Coordinates of C-alpha atoms in Angstrom, one line a residue:
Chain A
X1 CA -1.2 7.2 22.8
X2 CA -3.2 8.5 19.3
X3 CA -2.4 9.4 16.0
X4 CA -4.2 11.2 13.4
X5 CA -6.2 9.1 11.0
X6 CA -8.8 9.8 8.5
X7 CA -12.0 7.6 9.8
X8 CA -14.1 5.7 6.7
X9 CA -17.9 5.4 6.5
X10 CA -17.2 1.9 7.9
X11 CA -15.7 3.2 11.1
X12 CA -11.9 1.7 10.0
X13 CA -9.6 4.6 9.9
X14 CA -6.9 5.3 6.7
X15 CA -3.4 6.6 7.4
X16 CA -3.6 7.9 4.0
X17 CA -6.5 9.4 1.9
X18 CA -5.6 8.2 -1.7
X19 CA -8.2 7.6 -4.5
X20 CA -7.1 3.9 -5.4
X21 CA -7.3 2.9 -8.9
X22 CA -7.6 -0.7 -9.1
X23 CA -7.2 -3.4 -11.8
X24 CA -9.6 -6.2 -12.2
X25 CA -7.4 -7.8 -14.3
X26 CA -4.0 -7.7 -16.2
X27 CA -5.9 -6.4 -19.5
X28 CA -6.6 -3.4 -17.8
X29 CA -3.1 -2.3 -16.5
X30 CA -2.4 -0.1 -18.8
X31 CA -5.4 2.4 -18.3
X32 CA -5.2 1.6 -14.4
X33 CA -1.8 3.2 -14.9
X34 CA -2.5 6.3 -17.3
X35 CA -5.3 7.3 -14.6
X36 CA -2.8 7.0 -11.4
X37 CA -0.3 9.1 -13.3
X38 CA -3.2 11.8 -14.7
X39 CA -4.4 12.5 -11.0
X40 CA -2.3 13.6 -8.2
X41 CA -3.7 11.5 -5.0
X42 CA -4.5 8.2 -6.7
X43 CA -2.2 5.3 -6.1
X44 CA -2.3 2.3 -9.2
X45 CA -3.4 -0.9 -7.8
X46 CA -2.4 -3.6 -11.0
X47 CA -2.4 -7.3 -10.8
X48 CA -1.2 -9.8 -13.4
X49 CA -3.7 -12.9 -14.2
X50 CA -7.2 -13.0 -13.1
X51 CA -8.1 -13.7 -16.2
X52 CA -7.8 -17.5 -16.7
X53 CA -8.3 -18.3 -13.3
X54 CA -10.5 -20.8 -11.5
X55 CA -11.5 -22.4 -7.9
X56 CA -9.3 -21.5 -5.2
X57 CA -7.4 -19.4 -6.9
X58 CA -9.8 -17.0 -8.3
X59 CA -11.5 -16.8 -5.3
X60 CA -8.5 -15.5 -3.3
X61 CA -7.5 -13.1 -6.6
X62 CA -11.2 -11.5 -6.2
X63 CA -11.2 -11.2 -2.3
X64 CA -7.6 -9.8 -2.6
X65 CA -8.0 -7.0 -5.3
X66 CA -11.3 -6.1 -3.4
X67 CA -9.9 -6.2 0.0
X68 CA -7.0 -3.6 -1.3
X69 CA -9.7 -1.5 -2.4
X70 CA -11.4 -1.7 1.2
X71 CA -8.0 -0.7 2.8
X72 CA -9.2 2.2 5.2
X73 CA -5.9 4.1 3.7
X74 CA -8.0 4.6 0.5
X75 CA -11.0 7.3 0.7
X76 CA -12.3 6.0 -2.6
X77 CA -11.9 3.5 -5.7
X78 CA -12.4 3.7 -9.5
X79 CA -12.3 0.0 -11.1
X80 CA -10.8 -0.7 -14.2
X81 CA -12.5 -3.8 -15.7
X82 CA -12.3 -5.1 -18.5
X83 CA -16.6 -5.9 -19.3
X84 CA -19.1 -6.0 -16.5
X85 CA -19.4 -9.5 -15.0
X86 CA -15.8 -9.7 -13.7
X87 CA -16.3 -6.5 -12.4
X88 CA -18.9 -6.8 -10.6
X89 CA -17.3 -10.2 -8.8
X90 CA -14.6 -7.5 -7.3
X91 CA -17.3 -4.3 -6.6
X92 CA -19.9 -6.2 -5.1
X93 CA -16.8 -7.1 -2.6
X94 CA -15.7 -3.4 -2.0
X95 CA -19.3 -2.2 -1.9
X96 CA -20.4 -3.4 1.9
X97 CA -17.3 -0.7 2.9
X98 CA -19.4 2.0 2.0
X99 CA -16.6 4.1 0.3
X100 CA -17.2 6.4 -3.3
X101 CA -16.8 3.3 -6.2
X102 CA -16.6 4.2 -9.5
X103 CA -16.4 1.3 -12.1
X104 CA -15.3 1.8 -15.9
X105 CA -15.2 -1.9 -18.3
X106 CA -13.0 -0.4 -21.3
X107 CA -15.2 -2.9 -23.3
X108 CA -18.8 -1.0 -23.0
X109 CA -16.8 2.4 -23.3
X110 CA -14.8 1.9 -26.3
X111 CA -11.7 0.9 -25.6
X112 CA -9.2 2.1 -23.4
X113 CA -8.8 5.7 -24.7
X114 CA -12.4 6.7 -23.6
X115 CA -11.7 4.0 -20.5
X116 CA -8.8 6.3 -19.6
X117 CA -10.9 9.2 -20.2
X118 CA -13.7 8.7 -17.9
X119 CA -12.1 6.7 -15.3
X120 CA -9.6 10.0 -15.0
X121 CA -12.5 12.3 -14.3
X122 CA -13.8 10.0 -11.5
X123 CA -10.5 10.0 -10.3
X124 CA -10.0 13.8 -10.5
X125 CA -13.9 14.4 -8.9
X126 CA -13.1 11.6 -6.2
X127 CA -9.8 13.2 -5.3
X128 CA -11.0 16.6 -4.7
X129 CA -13.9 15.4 -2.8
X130 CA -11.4 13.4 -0.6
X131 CA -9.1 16.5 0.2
X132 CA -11.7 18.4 2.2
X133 CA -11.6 15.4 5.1
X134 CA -9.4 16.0 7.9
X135 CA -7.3 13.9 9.8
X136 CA -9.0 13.4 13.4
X137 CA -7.7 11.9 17.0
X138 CA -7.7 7.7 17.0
X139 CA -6.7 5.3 19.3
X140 CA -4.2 3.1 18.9
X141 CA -7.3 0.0 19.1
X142 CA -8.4 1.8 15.2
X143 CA -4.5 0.5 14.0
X144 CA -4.5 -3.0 12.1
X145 CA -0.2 -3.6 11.8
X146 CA 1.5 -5.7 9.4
X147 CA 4.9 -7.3 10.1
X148 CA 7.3 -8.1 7.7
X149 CA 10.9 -8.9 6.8
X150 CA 12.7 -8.9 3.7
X151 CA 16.4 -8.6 2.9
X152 CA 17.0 -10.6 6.6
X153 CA 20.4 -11.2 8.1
X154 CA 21.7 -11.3 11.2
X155 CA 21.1 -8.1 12.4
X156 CA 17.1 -8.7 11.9
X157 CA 17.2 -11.6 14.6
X158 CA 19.6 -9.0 16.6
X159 CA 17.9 -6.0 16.6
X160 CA 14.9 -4.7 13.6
X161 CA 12.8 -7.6 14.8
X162 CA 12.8 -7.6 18.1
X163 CA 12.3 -3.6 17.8
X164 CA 9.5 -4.2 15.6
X165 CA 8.1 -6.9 18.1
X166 CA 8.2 -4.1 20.9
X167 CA 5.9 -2.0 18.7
X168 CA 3.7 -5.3 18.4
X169 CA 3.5 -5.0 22.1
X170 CA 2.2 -2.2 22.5
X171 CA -0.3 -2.1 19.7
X172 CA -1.7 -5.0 21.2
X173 CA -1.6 -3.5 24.6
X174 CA -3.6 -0.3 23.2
X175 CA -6.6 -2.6 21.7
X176 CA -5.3 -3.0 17.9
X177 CA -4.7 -5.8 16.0
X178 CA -1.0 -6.9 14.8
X179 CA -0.6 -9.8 12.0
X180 CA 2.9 -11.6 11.0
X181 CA 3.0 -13.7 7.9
X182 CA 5.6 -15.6 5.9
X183 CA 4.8 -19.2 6.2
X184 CA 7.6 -21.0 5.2
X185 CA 9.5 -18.8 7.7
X186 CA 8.4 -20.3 10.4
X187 CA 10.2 -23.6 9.4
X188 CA 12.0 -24.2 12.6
X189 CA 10.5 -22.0 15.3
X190 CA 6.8 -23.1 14.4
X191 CA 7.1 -25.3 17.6
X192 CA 8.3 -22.0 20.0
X193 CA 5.4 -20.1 18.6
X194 CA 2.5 -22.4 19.0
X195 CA 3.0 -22.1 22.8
X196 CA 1.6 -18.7 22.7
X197 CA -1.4 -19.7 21.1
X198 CA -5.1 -18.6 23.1
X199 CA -6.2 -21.7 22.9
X200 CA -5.6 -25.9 21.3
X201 CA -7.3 -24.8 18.5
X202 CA -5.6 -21.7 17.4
X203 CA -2.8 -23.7 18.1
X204 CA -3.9 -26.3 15.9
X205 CA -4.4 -24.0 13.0
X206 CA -1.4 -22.3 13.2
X207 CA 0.8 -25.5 13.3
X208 CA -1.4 -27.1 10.5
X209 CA -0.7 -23.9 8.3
X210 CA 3.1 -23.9 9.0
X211 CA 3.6 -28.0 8.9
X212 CA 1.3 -28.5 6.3
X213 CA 3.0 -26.4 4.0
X214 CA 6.1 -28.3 4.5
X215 CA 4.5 -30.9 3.7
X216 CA 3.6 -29.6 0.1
X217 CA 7.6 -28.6 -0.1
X218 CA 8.4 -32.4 0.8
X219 CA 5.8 -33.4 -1.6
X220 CA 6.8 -32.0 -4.5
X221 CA 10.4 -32.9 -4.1
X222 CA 11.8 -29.6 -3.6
X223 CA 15.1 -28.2 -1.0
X224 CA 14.0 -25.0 0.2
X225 CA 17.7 -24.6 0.3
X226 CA 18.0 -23.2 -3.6
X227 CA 15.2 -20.8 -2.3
X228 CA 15.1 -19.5 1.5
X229 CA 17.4 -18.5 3.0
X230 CA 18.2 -16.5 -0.4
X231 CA 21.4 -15.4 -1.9
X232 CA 22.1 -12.1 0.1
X233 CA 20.1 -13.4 3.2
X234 CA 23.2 -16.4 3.1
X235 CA 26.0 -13.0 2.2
X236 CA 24.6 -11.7 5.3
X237 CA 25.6 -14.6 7.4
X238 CA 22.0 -16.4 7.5
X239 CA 22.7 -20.2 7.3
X240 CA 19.1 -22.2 7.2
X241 CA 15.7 -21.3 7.2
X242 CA 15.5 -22.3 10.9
X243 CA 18.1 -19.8 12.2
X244 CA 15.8 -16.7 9.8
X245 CA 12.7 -18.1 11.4
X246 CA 13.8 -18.1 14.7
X247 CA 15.4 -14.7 14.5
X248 CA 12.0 -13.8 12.3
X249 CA 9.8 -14.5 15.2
X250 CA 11.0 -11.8 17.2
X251 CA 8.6 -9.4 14.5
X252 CA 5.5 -10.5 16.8
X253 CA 6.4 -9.9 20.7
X254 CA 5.3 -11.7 22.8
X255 CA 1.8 -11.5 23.2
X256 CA -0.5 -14.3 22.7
X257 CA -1.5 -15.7 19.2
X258 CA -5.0 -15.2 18.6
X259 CA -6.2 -15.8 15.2
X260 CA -5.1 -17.6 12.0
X261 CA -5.3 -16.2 8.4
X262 CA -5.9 -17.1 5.2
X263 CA -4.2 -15.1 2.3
X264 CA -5.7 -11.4 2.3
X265 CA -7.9 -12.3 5.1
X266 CA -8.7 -9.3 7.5
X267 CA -8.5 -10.1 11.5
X268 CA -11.6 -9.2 13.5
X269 CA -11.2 -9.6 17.1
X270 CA -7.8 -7.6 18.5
X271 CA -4.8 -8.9 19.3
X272 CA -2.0 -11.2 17.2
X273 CA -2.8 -12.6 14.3
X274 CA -1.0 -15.3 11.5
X275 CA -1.6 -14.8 8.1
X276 CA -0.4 -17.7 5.8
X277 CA 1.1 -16.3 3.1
X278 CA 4.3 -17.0 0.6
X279 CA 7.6 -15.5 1.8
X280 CA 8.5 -13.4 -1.0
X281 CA 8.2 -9.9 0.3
X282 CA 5.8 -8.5 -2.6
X283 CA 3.5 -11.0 -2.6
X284 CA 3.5 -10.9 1.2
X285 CA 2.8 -7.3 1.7
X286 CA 0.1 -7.3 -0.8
X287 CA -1.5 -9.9 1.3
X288 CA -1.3 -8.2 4.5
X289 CA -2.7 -4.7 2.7
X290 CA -5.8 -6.5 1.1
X291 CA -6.3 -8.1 5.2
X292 CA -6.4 -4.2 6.2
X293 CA -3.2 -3.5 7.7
X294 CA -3.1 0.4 7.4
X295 CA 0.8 -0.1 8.3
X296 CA 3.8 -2.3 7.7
X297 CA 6.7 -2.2 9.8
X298 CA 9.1 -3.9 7.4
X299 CA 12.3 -4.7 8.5
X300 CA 15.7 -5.1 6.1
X301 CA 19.3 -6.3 7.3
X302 CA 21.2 -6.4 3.8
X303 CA 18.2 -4.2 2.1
X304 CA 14.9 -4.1 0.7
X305 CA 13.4 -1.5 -0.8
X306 CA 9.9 -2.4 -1.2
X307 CA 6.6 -1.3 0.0
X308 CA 3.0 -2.0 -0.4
X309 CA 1.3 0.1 -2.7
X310 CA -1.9 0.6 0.2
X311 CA -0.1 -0.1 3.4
X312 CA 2.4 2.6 4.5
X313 CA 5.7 0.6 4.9
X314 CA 8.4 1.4 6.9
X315 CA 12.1 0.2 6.8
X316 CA 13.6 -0.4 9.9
X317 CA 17.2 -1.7 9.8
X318 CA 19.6 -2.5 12.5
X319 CA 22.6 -3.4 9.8
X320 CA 24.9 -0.4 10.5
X321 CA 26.5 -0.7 6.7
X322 CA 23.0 -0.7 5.6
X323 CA 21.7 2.0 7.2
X324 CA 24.7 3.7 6.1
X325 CA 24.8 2.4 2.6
X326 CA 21.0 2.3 1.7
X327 CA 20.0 5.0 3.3
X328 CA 17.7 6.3 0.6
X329 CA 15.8 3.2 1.2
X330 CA 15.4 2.7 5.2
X331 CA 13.4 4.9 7.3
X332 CA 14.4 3.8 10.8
X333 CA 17.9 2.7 12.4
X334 CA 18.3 0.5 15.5
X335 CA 21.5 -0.5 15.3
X336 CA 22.4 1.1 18.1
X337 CA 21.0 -2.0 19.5
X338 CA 24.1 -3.7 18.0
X339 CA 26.5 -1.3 18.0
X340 CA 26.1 1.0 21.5
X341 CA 24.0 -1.9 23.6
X342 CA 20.9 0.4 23.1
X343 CA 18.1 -1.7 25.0
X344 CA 15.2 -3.2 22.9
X345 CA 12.8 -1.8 24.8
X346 CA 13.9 1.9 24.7
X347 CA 14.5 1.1 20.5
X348 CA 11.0 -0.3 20.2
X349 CA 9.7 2.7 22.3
X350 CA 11.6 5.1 19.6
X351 CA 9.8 3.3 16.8
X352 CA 6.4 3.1 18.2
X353 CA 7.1 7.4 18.6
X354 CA 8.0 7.1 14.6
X355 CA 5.2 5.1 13.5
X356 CA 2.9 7.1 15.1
X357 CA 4.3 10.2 13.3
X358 CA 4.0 8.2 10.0
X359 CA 0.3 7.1 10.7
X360 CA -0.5 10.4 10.9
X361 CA 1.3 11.5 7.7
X362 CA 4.9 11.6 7.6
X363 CA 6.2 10.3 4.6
X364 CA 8.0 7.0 4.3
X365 CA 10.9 6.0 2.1
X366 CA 9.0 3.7 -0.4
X367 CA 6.3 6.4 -0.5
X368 CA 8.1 9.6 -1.8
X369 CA 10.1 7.5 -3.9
X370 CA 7.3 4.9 -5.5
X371 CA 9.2 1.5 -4.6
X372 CA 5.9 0.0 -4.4
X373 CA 4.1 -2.9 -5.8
X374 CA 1.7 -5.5 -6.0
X375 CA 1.6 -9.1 -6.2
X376 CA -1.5 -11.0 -5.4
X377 CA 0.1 -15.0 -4.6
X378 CA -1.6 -17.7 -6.7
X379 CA -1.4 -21.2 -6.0
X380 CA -3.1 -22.8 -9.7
X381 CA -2.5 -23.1 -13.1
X382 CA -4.1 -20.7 -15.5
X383 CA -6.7 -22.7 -17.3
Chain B
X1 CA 38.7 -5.4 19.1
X2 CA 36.1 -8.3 17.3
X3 CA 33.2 -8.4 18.8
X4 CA 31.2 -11.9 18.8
X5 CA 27.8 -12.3 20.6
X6 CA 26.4 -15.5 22.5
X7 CA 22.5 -15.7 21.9
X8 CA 22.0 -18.4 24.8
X9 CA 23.9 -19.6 27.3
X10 CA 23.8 -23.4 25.7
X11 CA 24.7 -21.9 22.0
X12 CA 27.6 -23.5 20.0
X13 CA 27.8 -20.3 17.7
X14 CA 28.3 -16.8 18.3
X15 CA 27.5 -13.8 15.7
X16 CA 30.1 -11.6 15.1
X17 CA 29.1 -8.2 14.9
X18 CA 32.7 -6.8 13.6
X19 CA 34.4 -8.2 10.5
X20 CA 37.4 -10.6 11.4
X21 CA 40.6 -11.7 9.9
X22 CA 42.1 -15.5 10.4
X23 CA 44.2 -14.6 13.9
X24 CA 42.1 -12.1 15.2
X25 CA 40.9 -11.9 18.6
X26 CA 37.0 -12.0 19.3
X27 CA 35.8 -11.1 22.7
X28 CA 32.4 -13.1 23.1
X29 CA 29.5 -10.6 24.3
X30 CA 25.6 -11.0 25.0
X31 CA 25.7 -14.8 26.9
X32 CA 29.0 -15.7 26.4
X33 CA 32.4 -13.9 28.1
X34 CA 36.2 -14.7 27.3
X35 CA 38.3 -14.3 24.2
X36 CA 38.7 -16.7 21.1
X37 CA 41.1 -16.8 18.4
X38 CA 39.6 -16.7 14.7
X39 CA 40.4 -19.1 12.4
X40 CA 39.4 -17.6 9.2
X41 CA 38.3 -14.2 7.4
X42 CA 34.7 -14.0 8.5
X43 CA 32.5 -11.6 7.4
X44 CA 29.9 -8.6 10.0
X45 CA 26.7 -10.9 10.7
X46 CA 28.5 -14.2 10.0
X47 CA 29.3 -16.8 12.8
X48 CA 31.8 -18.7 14.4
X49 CA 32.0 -22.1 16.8
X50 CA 32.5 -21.1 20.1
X51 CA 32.9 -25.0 20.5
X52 CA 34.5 -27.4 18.8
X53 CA 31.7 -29.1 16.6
X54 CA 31.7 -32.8 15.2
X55 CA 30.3 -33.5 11.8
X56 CA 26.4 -33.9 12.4
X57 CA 26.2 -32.0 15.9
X58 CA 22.9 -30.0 16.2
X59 CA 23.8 -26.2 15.6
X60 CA 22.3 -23.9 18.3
X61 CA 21.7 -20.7 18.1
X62 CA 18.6 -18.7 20.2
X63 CA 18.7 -21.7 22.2
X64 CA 16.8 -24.0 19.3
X65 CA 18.8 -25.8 16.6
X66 CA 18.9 -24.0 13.1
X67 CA 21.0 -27.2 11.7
X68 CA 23.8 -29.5 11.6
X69 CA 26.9 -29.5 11.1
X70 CA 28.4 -31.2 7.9
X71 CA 32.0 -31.2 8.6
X72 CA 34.1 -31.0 12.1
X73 CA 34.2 -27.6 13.2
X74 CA 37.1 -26.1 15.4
X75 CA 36.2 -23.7 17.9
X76 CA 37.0 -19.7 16.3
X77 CA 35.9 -21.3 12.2
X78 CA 32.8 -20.0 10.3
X79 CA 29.8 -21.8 10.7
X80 CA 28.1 -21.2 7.4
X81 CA 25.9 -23.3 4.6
X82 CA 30.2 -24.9 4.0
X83 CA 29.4 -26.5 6.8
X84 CA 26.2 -26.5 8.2
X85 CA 22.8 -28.1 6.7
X86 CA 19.3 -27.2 7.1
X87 CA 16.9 -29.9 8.4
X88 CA 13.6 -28.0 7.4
X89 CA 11.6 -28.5 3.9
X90 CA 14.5 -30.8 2.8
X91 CA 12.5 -32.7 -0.3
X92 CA 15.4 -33.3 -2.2
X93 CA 16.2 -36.5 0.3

């Protein structure tokens, strides 16, 4: 099983071959997005904060923003800064990837006028030079997955998630690496999921990540309640976070747990990985794209919209009102799982078929329409 | 007519996958078999007791708990957050 990819100097391969234009910080927004809308091909890569930031948290906003820019579905990146030390924290990061880098600090230019200026005829250059690469035969060991769920009810524990997990299967089976995130939404099947950990110690990690987060919850004196399970996840019949988690799960398969993540952090041996990240699906995805998922196989039972600006997202929904309903806004329906007895296996085997045809360019909802974002998670104050 | 499906053989709860109106008659699918008679208007997605349920009985569903039960439920009521609790991340008590 192959798709067609475009292969980076590298060796990762992108789905897509946009020109990324990417924010150091939130002062430079605006220009980032005057450039994406100038050049046909560049995608707008913005963050809030940065600015302000320290320790942990600055660390994580540098590796993030950089690891976006590394994403193999990128060909090449101009960097908005704002003046040159801050942007050369994030490009010595995207450097080692060996991909065009263009970097333009609206202070030495003149402001962002001139900043606009010059950072669009990078982009314009950098596109042009990135159409004349073609899309080439790759395995399915040369795919890095993301899974994700947002908009969960019933239906996703039913039938999007286990879909999605039969995809997981066979990506894993085919050499490539598969990561599931979400911490807090594990609260409850953290215990059935550490059994398939490779070893004590992955094990160990994973149940640290998971427990140790509840911890924080606990500490602080908070009720996930007024939070997870949210609003429409409770209208479509989702009680606790236990009974989401459990039906959650189902996003990763059943192969063995190989490797845990920290936020944006990119897996480097194959198989499934964890990435510890917040639950809300923004901040989630842009996570998973900055760790070098190419592709996101995002699955909605009342309906999410969202996508990562970098990694391709599809919708998958097994909600027949919602795939009826929000159509404009899911890519993939399994609820014939619910509704006809359609097994999971032949479902799964359907969307593997799809998201091969979208790895090697078909379009995706959130793509054609722009329901993208980015939202890299911070755990500080500003200072 | 409703359609309701067991998870587990040891579930409590079924998910109906069919909206349902107080009288109705669910035919339990997946692990469970038989009929039960709703007890109130329950939503597509949302669940129902498949057992009676005393006030602070473990909720089952996939086999694992995901809560307990805050009130007596009779078998064909919704299970929902009117009467079912989360035990996870609870630092409010």
């Amino acid at each position: 099983m192959n798709f067609l990819g475009y292969e980076r100097p590298d060796g990762q391969v992108g789905l897509r071959n946009y020109v990324g234009v990417v924010s150091v910080m939130d002062n430079c927004n605006s220009v980032t997005r005057a450039v994406a809308a100038a050049v046909q091909g560049t995608v707008p890569v913005t963050t809030l904060f940065v600015r302000g930031q320290l320790g942990r948290d600055l660390e994580i906003a540098y590796d993030t923003l950089a690891g976006l820019a590394r994403n193999p579905n990128l060909a090449g990146i101009v960097l908005i800064g704002l003046e040159p030390v801050t942007s050369e924290e994030v490009a010595q990061r995207i450097r080692p990837c060996g991909k065009p880098l263009e970097v333009v600090n609206i202070q030495l230019v003149g402001g962002t006028i001139e900043a606009t200026a010059r950072a669009t005829r990078h982009a314009a250059r950098m596109v042009r030079e990135a159409s004349r690469q073609r899309r080439t035969s790759q395995p399915l060991s040369k795919l890095t997955v993301g899974v994700e769920c947002g908009g969960s009810d019933t239906t996703s524990g039913l039938a999007s998630n286990p879909s999605i997990g039969v995809v997981a299967d066979h990506i894993v089976e085919g050499g490539g690496k598969v990561v599931i995130s979400e911490t807090s939404e594990f609260f409850g099947a953290e215990h059935v999921f550490a059994e398939r950990a490779v070893s004590e110690e992955v094990g160990r990690q994973f149940l640290d990540s998971v427990l140790g987060f509840e911890k924080e919850v606990m500490a602080r004196g908070l009720d996930l309640r007024g939070a997870n399970p949210s609003k429409d996840n409770i209208r479509g019949g989702l009680t606790t976070i236990e009974e989401k988690a459990l039906g959650a799960m189902a996003k990763a398969g059943t192969s063995p747990l190989v490797g845990v993540l920290d936020y944006g952090r990119a897996p480097r041996e194959p198989g499934l990985h964890f990435m510890a990240t917040p639950a809300p699906a923004v901040e989630s995805l842009t996570g998973l794209a900055a760790g070098g998922c190419q592709l996101i196989l995002f699955s909605t039972g009342v309906g999410n919209p969202i996508g990562s600006m970098v990694a391709t997202t599809v919708k998958v929904s097994g909600n027949r009102n919602t795939v009826a309903n929000f159509s404009d806004n899911i890519d993939f329906d399994v609820s014939p799982v619910i509704e006809s007895g359609e097994p999971l296996r032949e479902a799964g085997d359907r969307l593997l078929g799809f998201a091969l045809e979208v790895a090697s360019g078909a379009l995706t909802t959130s793509e054609v329409l722009n329901v993208r974002e980015t939202a890299i998670s911070r755990f500080e104050p500003s200072m | 007519m409703t359609r309701a499906i067991v998870l587990n053989p040891n579930d409590n709860v079924a998910t109906l996958i069919d909206d349902a109106a107080a009288g109705a008659e669910a035919e339990l699918t997946g692990e469970g078999s038989g009929t039960i008679t709703i007890l109130a208007d329950i939503p597509y997605g949302h669940k129902c007791a498949v057992v009676a349920l005393k006030s602070g009985t473990d909720i089952l569903k996939y086999g694992q708990v995901i809560g307990r039960a805050t009130a007596d439920i009779a078998v064909g009521d919704h299970v929902h957050i009117h009467n079912v609790e989360a035990l996870r991340a609870r630092g409010d008590r």
